[in-house]
PDB file of C-alpha atoms in Angstrom:
ATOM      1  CA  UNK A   1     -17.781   7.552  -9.248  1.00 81.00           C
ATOM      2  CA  UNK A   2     -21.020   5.703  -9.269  1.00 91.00           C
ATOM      3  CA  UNK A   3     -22.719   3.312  -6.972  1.00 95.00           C
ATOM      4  CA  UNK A   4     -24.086  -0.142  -7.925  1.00 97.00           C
ATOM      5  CA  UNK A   5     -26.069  -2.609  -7.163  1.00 98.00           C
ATOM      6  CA  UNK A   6     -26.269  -5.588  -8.811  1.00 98.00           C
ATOM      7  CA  UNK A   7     -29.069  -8.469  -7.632  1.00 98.00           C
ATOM      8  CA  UNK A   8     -27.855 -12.468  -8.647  1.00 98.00           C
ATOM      9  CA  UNK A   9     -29.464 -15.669  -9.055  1.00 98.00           C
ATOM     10  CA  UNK A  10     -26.947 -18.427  -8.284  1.00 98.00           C
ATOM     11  CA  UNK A  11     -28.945 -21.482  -7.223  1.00 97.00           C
ATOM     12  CA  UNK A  12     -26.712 -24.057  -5.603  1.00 97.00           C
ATOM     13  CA  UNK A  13     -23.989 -21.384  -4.272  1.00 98.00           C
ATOM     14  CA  UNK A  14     -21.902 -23.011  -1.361  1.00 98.00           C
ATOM     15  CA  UNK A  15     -20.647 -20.823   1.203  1.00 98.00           C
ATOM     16  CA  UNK A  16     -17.012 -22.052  -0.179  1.00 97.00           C
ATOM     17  CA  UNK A  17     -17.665 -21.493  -3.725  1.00 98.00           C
ATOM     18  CA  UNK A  18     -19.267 -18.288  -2.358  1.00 98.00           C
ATOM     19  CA  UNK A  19     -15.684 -17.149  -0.228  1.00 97.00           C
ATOM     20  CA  UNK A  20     -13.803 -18.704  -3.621  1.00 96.00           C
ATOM     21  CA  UNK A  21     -14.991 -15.944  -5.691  1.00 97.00           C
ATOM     22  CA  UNK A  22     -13.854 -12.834  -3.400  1.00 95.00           C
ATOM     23  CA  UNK A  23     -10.803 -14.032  -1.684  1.00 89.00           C
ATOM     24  CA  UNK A  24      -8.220 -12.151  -2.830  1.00 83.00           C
ATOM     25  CA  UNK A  25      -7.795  -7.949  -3.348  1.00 83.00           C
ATOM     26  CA  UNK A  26      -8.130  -8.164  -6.838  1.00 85.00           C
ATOM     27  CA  UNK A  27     -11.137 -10.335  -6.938  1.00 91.00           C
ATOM     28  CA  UNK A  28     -13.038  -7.593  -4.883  1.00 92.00           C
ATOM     29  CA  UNK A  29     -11.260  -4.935  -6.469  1.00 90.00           C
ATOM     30  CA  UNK A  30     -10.538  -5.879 -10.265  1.00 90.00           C
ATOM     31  CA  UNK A  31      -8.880  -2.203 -11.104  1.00 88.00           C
ATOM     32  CA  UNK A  32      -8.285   0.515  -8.858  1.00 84.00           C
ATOM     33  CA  UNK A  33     -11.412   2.631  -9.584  1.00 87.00           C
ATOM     34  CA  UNK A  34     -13.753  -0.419  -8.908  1.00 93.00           C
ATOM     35  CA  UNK A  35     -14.482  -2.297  -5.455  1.00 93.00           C
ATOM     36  CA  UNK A  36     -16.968  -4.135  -4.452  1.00 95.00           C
ATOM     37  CA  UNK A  37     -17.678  -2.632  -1.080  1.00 94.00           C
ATOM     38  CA  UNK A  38     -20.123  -5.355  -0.203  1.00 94.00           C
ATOM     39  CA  UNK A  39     -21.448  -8.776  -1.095  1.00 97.00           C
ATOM     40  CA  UNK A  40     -24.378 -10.490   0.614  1.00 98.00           C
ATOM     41  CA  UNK A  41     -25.931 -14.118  -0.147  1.00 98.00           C
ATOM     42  CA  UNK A  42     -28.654 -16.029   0.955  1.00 98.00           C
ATOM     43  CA  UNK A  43     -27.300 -19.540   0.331  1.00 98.00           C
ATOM     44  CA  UNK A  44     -30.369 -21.309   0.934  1.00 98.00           C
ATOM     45  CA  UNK A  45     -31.939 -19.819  -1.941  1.00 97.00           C
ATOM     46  CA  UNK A  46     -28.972 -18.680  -4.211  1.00 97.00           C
ATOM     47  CA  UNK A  47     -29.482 -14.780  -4.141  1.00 98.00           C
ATOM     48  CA  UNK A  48     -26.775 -12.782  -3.723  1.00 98.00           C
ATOM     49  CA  UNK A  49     -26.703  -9.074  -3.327  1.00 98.00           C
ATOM     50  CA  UNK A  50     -23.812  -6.821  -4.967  1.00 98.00           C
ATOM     51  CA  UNK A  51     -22.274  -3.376  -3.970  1.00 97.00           C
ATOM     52  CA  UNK A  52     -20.137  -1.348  -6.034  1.00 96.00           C
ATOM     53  CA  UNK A  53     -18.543   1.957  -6.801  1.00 94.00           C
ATOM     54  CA  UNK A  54     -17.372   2.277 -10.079  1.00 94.00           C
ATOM     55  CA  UNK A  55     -16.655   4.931 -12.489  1.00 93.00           C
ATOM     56  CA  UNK A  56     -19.070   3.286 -15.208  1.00 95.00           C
ATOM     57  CA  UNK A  57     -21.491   0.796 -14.854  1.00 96.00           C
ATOM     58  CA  UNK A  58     -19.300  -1.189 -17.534  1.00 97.00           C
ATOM     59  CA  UNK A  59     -16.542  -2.129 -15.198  1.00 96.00           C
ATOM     60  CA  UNK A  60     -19.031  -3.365 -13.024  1.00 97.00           C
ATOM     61  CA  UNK A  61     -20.618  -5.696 -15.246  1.00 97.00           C
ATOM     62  CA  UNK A  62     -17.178  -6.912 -16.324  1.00 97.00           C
ATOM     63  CA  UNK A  63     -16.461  -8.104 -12.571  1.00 97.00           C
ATOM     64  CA  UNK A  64     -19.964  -9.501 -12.937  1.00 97.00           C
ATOM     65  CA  UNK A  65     -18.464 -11.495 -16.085  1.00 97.00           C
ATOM     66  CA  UNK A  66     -15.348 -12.188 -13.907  1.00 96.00           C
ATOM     67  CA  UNK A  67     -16.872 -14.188 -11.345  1.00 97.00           C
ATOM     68  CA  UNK A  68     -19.873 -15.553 -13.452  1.00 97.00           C
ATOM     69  CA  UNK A  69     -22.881 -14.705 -11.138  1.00 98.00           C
ATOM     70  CA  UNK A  70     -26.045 -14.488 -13.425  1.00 97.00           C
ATOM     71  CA  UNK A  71     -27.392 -11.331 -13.104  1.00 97.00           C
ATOM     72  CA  UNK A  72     -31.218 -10.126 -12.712  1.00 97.00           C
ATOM     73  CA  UNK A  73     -30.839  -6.888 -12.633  1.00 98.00           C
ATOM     74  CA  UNK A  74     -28.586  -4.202 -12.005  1.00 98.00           C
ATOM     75  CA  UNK A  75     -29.199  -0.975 -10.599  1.00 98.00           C
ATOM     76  CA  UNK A  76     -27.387   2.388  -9.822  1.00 97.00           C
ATOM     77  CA  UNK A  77     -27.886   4.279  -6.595  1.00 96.00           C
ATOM     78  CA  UNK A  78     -29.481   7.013  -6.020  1.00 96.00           C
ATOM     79  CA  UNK A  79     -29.358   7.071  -2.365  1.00 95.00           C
ATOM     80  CA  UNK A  80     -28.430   4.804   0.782  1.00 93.00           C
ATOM     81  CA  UNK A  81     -29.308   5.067   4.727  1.00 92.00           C
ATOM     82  CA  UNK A  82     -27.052   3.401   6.919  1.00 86.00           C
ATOM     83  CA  UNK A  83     -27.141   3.644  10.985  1.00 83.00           C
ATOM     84  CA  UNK A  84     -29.546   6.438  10.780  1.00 87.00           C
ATOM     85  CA  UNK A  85     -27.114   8.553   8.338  1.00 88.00           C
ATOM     86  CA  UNK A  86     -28.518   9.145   4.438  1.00 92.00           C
ATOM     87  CA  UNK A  87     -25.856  10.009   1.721  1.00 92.00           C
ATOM     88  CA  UNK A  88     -27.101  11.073  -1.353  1.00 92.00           C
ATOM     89  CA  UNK A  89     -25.446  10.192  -5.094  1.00 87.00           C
TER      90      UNK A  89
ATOM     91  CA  UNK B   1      17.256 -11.445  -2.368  1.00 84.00           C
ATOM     92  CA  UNK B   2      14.341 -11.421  -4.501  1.00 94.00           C
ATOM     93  CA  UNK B   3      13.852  -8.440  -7.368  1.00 97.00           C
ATOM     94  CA  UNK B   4      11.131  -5.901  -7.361  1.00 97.00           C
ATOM     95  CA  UNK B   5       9.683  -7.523 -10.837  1.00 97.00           C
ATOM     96  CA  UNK B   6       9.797 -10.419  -9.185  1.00 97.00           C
ATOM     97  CA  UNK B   7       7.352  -9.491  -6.411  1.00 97.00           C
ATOM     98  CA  UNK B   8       5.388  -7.617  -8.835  1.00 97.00           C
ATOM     99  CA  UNK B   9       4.547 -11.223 -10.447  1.00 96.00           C
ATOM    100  CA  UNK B  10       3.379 -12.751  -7.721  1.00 95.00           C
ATOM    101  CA  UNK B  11       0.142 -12.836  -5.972  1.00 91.00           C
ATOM    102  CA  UNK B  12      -0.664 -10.444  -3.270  1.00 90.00           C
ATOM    103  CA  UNK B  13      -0.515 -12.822  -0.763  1.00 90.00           C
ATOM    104  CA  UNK B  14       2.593 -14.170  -2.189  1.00 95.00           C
ATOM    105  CA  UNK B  15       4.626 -11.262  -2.001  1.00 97.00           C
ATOM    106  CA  UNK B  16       3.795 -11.084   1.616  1.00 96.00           C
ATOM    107  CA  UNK B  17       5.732 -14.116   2.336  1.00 97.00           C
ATOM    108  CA  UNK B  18       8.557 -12.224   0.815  1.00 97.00           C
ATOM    109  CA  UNK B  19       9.164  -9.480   3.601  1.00 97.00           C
ATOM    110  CA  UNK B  20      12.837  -8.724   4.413  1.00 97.00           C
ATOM    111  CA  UNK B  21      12.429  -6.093   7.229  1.00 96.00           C
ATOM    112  CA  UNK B  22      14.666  -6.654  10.160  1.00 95.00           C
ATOM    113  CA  UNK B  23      12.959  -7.340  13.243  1.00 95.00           C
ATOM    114  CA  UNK B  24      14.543  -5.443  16.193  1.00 93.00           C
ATOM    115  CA  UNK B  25      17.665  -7.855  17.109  1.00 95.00           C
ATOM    116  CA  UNK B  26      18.558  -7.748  13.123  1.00 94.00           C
ATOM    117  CA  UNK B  27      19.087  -4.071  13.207  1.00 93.00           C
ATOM    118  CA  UNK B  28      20.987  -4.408  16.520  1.00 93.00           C
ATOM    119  CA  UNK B  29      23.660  -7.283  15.430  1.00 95.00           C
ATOM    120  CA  UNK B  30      22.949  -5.356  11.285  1.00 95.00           C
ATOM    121  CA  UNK B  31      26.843  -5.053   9.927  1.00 95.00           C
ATOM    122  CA  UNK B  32      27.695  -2.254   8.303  1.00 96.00           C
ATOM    123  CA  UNK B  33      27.853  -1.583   4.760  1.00 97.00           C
ATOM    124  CA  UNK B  34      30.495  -0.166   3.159  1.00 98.00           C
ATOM    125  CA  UNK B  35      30.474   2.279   0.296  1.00 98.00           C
ATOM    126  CA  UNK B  36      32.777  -0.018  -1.334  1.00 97.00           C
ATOM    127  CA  UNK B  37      30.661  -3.115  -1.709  1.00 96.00           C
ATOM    128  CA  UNK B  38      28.049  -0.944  -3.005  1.00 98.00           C
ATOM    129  CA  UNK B  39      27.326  -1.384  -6.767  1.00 98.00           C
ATOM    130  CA  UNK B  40      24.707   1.022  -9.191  1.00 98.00           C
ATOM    131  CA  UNK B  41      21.704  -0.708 -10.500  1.00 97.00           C
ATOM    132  CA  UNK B  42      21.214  -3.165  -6.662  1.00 97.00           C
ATOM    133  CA  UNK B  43      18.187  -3.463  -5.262  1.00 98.00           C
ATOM    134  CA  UNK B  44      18.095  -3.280  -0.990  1.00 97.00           C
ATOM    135  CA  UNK B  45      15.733  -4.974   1.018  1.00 97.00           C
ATOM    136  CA  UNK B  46      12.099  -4.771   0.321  1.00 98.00           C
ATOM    137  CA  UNK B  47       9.816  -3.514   3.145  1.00 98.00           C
ATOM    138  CA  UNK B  48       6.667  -5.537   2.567  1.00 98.00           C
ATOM    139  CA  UNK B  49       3.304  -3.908   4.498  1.00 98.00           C
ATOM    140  CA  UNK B  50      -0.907  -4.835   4.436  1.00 96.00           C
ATOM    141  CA  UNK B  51      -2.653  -1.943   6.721  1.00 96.00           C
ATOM    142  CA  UNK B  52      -5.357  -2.676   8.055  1.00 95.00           C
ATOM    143  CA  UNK B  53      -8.649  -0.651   9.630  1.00 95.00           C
ATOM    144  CA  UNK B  54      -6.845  -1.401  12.969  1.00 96.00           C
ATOM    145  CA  UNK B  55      -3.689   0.091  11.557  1.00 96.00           C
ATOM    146  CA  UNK B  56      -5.223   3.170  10.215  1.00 97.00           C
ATOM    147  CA  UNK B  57      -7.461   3.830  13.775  1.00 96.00           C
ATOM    148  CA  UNK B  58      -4.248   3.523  15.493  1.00 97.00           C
ATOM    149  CA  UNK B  59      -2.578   5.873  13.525  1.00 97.00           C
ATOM    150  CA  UNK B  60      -4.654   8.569  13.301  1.00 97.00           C
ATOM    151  CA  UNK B  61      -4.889   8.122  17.043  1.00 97.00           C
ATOM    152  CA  UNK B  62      -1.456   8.100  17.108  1.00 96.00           C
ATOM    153  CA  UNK B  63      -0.679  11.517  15.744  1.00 95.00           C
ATOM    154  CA  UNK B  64      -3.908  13.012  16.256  1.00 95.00           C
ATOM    155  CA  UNK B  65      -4.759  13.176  12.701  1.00 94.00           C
ATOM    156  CA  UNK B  66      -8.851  12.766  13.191  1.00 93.00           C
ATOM    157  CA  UNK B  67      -9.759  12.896   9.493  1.00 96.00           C
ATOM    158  CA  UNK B  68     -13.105  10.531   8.576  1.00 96.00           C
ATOM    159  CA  UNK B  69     -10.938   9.273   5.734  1.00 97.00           C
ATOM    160  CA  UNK B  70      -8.579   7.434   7.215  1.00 97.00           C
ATOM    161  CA  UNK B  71     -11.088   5.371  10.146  1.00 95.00           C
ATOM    162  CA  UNK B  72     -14.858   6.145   9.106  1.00 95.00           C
ATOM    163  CA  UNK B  73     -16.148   3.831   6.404  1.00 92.00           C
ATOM    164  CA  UNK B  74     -19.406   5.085   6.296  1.00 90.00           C
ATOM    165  CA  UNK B  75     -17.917   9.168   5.788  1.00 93.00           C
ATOM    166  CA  UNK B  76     -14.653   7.861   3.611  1.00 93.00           C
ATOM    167  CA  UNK B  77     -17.290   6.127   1.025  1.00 89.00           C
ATOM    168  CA  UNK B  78     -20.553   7.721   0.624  1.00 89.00           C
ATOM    169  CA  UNK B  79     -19.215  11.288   1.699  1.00 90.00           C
ATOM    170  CA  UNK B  80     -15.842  11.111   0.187  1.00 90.00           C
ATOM    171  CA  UNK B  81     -16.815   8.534  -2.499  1.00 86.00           C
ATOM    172  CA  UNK B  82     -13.245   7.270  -1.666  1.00 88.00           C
ATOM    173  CA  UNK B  83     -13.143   3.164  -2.382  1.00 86.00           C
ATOM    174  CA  UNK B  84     -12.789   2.518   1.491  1.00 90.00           C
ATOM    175  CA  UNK B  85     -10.551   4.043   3.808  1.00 95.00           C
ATOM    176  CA  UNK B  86      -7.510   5.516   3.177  1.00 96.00           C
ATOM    177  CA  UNK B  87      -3.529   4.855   4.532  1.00 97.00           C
ATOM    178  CA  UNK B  88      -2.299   7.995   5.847  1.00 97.00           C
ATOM    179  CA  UNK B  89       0.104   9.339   3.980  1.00 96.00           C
ATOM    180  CA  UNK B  90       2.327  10.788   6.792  1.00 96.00           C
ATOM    181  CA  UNK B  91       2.543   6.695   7.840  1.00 97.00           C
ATOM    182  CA  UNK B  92       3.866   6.349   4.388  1.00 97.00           C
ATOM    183  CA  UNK B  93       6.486   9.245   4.855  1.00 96.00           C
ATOM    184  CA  UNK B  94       7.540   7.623   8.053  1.00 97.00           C
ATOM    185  CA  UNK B  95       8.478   4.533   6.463  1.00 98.00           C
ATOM    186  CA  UNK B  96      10.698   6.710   4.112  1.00 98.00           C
ATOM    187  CA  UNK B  97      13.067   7.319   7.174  1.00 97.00           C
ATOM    188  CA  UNK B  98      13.097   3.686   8.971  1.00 96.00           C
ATOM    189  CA  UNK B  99      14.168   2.372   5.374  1.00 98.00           C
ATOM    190  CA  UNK B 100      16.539   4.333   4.794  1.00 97.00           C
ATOM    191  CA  UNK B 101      17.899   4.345   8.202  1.00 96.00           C
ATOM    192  CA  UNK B 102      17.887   0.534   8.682  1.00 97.00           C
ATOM    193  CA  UNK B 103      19.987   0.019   5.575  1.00 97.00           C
ATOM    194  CA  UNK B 104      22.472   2.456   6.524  1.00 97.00           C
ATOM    195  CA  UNK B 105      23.135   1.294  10.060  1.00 95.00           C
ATOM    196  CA  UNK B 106      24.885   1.680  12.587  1.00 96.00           C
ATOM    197  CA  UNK B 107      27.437   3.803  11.066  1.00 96.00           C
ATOM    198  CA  UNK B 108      26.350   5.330   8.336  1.00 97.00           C
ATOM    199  CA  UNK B 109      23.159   8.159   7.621  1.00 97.00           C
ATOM    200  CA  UNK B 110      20.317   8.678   5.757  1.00 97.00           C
ATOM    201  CA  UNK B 111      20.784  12.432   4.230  1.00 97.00           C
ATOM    202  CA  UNK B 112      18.297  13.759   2.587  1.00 97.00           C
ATOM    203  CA  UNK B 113      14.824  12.201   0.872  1.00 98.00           C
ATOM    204  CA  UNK B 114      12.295  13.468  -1.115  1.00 98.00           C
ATOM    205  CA  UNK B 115       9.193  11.703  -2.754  1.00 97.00           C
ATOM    206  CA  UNK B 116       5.591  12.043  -3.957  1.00 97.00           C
ATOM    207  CA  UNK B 117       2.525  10.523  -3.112  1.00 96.00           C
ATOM    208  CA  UNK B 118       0.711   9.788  -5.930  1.00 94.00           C
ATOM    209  CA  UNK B 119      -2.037   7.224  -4.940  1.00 92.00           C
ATOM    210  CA  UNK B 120      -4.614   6.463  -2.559  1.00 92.00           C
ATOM    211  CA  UNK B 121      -3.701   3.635  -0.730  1.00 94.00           C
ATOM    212  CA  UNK B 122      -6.384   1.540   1.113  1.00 93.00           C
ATOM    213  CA  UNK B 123      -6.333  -1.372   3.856  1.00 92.00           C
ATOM    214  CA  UNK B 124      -5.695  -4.760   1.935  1.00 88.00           C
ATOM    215  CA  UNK B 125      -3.074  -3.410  -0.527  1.00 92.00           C
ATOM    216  CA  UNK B 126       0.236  -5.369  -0.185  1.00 95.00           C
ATOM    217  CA  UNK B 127       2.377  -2.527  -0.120  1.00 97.00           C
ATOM    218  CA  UNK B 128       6.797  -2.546  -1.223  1.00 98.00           C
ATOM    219  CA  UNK B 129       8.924  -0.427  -0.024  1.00 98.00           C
ATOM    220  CA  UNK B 130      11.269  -0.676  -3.102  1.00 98.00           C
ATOM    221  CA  UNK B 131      14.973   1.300  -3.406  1.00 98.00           C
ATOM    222  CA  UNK B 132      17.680   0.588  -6.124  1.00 98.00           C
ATOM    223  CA  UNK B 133      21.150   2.244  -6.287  1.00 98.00           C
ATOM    224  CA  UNK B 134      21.130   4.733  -8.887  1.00 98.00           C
ATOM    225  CA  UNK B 135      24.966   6.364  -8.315  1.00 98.00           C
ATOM    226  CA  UNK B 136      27.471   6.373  -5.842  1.00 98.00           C
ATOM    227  CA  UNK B 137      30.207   8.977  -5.123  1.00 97.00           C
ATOM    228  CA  UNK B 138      33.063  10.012  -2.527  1.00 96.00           C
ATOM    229  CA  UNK B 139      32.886  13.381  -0.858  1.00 95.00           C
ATOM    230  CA  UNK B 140      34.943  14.269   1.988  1.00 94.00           C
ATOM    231  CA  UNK B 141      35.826  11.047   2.750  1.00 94.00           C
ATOM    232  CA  UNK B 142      32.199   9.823   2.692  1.00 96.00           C
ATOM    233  CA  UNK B 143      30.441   7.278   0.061  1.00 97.00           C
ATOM    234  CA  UNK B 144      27.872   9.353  -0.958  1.00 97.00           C
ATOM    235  CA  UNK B 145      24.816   6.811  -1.970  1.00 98.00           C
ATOM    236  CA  UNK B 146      21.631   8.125  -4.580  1.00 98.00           C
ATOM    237  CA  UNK B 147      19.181   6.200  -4.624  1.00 98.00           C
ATOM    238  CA  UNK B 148      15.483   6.252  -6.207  1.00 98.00           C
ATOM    239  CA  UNK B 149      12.801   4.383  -3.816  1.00 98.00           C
ATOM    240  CA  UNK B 150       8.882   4.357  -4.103  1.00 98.00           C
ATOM    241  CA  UNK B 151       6.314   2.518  -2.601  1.00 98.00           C
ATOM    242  CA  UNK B 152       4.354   0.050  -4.981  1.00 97.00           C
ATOM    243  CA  UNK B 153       1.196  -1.591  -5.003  1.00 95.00           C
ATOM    244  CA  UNK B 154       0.990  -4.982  -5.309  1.00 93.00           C
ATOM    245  CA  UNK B 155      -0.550  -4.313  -8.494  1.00 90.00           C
ATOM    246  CA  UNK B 156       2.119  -2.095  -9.846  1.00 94.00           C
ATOM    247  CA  UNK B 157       0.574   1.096  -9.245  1.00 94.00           C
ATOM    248  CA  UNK B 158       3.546   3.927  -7.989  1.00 97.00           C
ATOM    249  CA  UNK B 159       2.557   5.503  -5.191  1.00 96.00           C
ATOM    250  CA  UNK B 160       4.906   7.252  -3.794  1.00 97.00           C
ATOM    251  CA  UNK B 161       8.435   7.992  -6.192  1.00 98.00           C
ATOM    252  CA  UNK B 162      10.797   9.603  -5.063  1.00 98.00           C
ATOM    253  CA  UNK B 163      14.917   9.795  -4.663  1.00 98.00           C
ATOM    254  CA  UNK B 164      17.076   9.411  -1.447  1.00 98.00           C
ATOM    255  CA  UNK B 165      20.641  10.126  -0.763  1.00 98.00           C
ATOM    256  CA  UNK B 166      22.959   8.256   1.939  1.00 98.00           C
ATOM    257  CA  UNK B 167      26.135   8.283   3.425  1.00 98.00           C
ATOM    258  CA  UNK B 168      28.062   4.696   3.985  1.00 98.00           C
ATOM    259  CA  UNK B 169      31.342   4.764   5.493  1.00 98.00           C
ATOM    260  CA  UNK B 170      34.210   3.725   3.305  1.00 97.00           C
ATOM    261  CA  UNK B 171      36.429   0.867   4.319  1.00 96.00           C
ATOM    262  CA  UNK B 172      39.397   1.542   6.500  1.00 95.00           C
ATOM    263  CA  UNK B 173      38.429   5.050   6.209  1.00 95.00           C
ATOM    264  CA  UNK B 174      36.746   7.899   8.632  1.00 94.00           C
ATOM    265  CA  UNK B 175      33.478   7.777  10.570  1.00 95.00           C
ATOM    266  CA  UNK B 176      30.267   9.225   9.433  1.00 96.00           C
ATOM    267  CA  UNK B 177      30.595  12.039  12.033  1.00 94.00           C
ATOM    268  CA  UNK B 178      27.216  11.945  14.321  1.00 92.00           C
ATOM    269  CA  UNK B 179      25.550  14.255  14.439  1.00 91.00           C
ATOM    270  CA  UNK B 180      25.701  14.290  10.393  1.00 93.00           C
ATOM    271  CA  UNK B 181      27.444  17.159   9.073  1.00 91.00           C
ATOM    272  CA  UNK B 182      27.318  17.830   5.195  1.00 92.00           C
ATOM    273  CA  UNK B 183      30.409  16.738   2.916  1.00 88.00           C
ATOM    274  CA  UNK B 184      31.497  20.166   1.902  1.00 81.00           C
ATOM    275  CA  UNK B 185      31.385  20.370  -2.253  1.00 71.00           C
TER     276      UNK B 185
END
């Protein structure tokens, strides 16, 4: 498994439209080897963050296509500190 | 009673509406079921479940089973690389009995199980409990009941097959002796 991350321009974004997009399991998990572990948006200026592990950064993109965020870039990851603990991919 | 394809056509949080557990005064008024109303191919109830991180914690707390996986989200996906957290499969294997023992009550017993587990299941699957009648038999003056159960994901995914067998009184004729004692062959 891999992790993502995926950076979106969505100018416009409401926080409902936002919320309409990931409000059900399989709209934050599409298949059972991809989840979005984590979503962030700045409304105000329509960038949203993405987190994923997938097996391939295909399956990714297709949840990408799935909820129609435009995409600037996408990035794997190499490594992530949280609280003070690194993990390494 | 609703089918198993049925739930498996429905949304998640559909199917959740669909929950025919017995709360504690249904399995105290329950009436028994007799091997003679039973027929091969029918469904029983479905036990519907969503765990949650709460559910997990208290789980693990609950039979001291302090594995990251199953409360740490941090350990479970960076160290693990596991999606998120992950249902205990011992809390799976002790819905096995409950089922099985709710359907057969008061006067009847659930024999013998055995089953798989074949999935990781996380917090926010809608989880079924699923059995179907797959035979039924008379031993010893017992109805002897097989059945094949599993637990599904909402989106289809087996986790747990396996097959059960239970004992139903038959009508008019002797008590399931308590404690159980094996129909000899």
């Amino acid at each position: 498994m891999v992790r993502f991350m995926a950076i979106h321009n969505v100018p416009g974004i409401t926080e409902e439209q936002f919320k309409q997009k990931l409000d059900g399991v399989s709209k934050w998990r599409p298949d059972r080897r991809t989840t979005i572990l984590k979503v962030y948006a700045d409304l105000d200026r329509g960038k949203i963050i993405s987190e994923c592990e997938a097996a391939e950064q295909q399956h990714f993109e297709d949840w990408i296509g799935m909820v129609g965020w435009n995409v600037e870039s996408i990035h794997s990851v190499d490594v992530v500190c949280q609280v003070g603990n690194f993990w390494t991919f | 009673m609703v089918t198993l394809d049925d739930l498996l056509n429905m949304s998640p949080e559909d199917i959740l509406t669909y929950n025919e557990r017995p709360d504690d005064a249904g399995i105290r008024n329950k009436t028994q079921l007799y091997f003679d109303d039973i027929e091969i191919g029918q469904e029983l109830p479905k036990y519907i479940y969503r765990q949650t991180p709460t559910h997990l914690f208290r789980w693990s707390a609950s039979i001291e089973n302090f594995h990251r996986i199953h409360y740490d989200l941090d350990f479970a996906l960076n160290h693990d690389k596991n999606p998120t957290i992950l249902v205990h499969g011992s809390w799976k294997q002790s819905v096995v009995p409950q089922f099985l023992k709710d359907w057969t009550a008061p006067g009847g017993w659930p024999w013998k199980a055995r089953f798989e587990h074949r999935a990781m299941l996380t917090p926010n699957d809608v989880l079924i409990m699923w059995g179907t009648v797959v035979d039924k038999s008379e031993k010893d003056g017992m109805g002897i009941i097989e059945r094949e159960i599993g637990m599904k994901t909402h989106d289809g995914i087996e986790s747990m097959p396996g097959t059960a067998t239970v004992v139903l009184p038959i009508r008019d004729g002797k008590e399931i002796p308590y404690p159980f004692v094996p129909p000899k062959d």
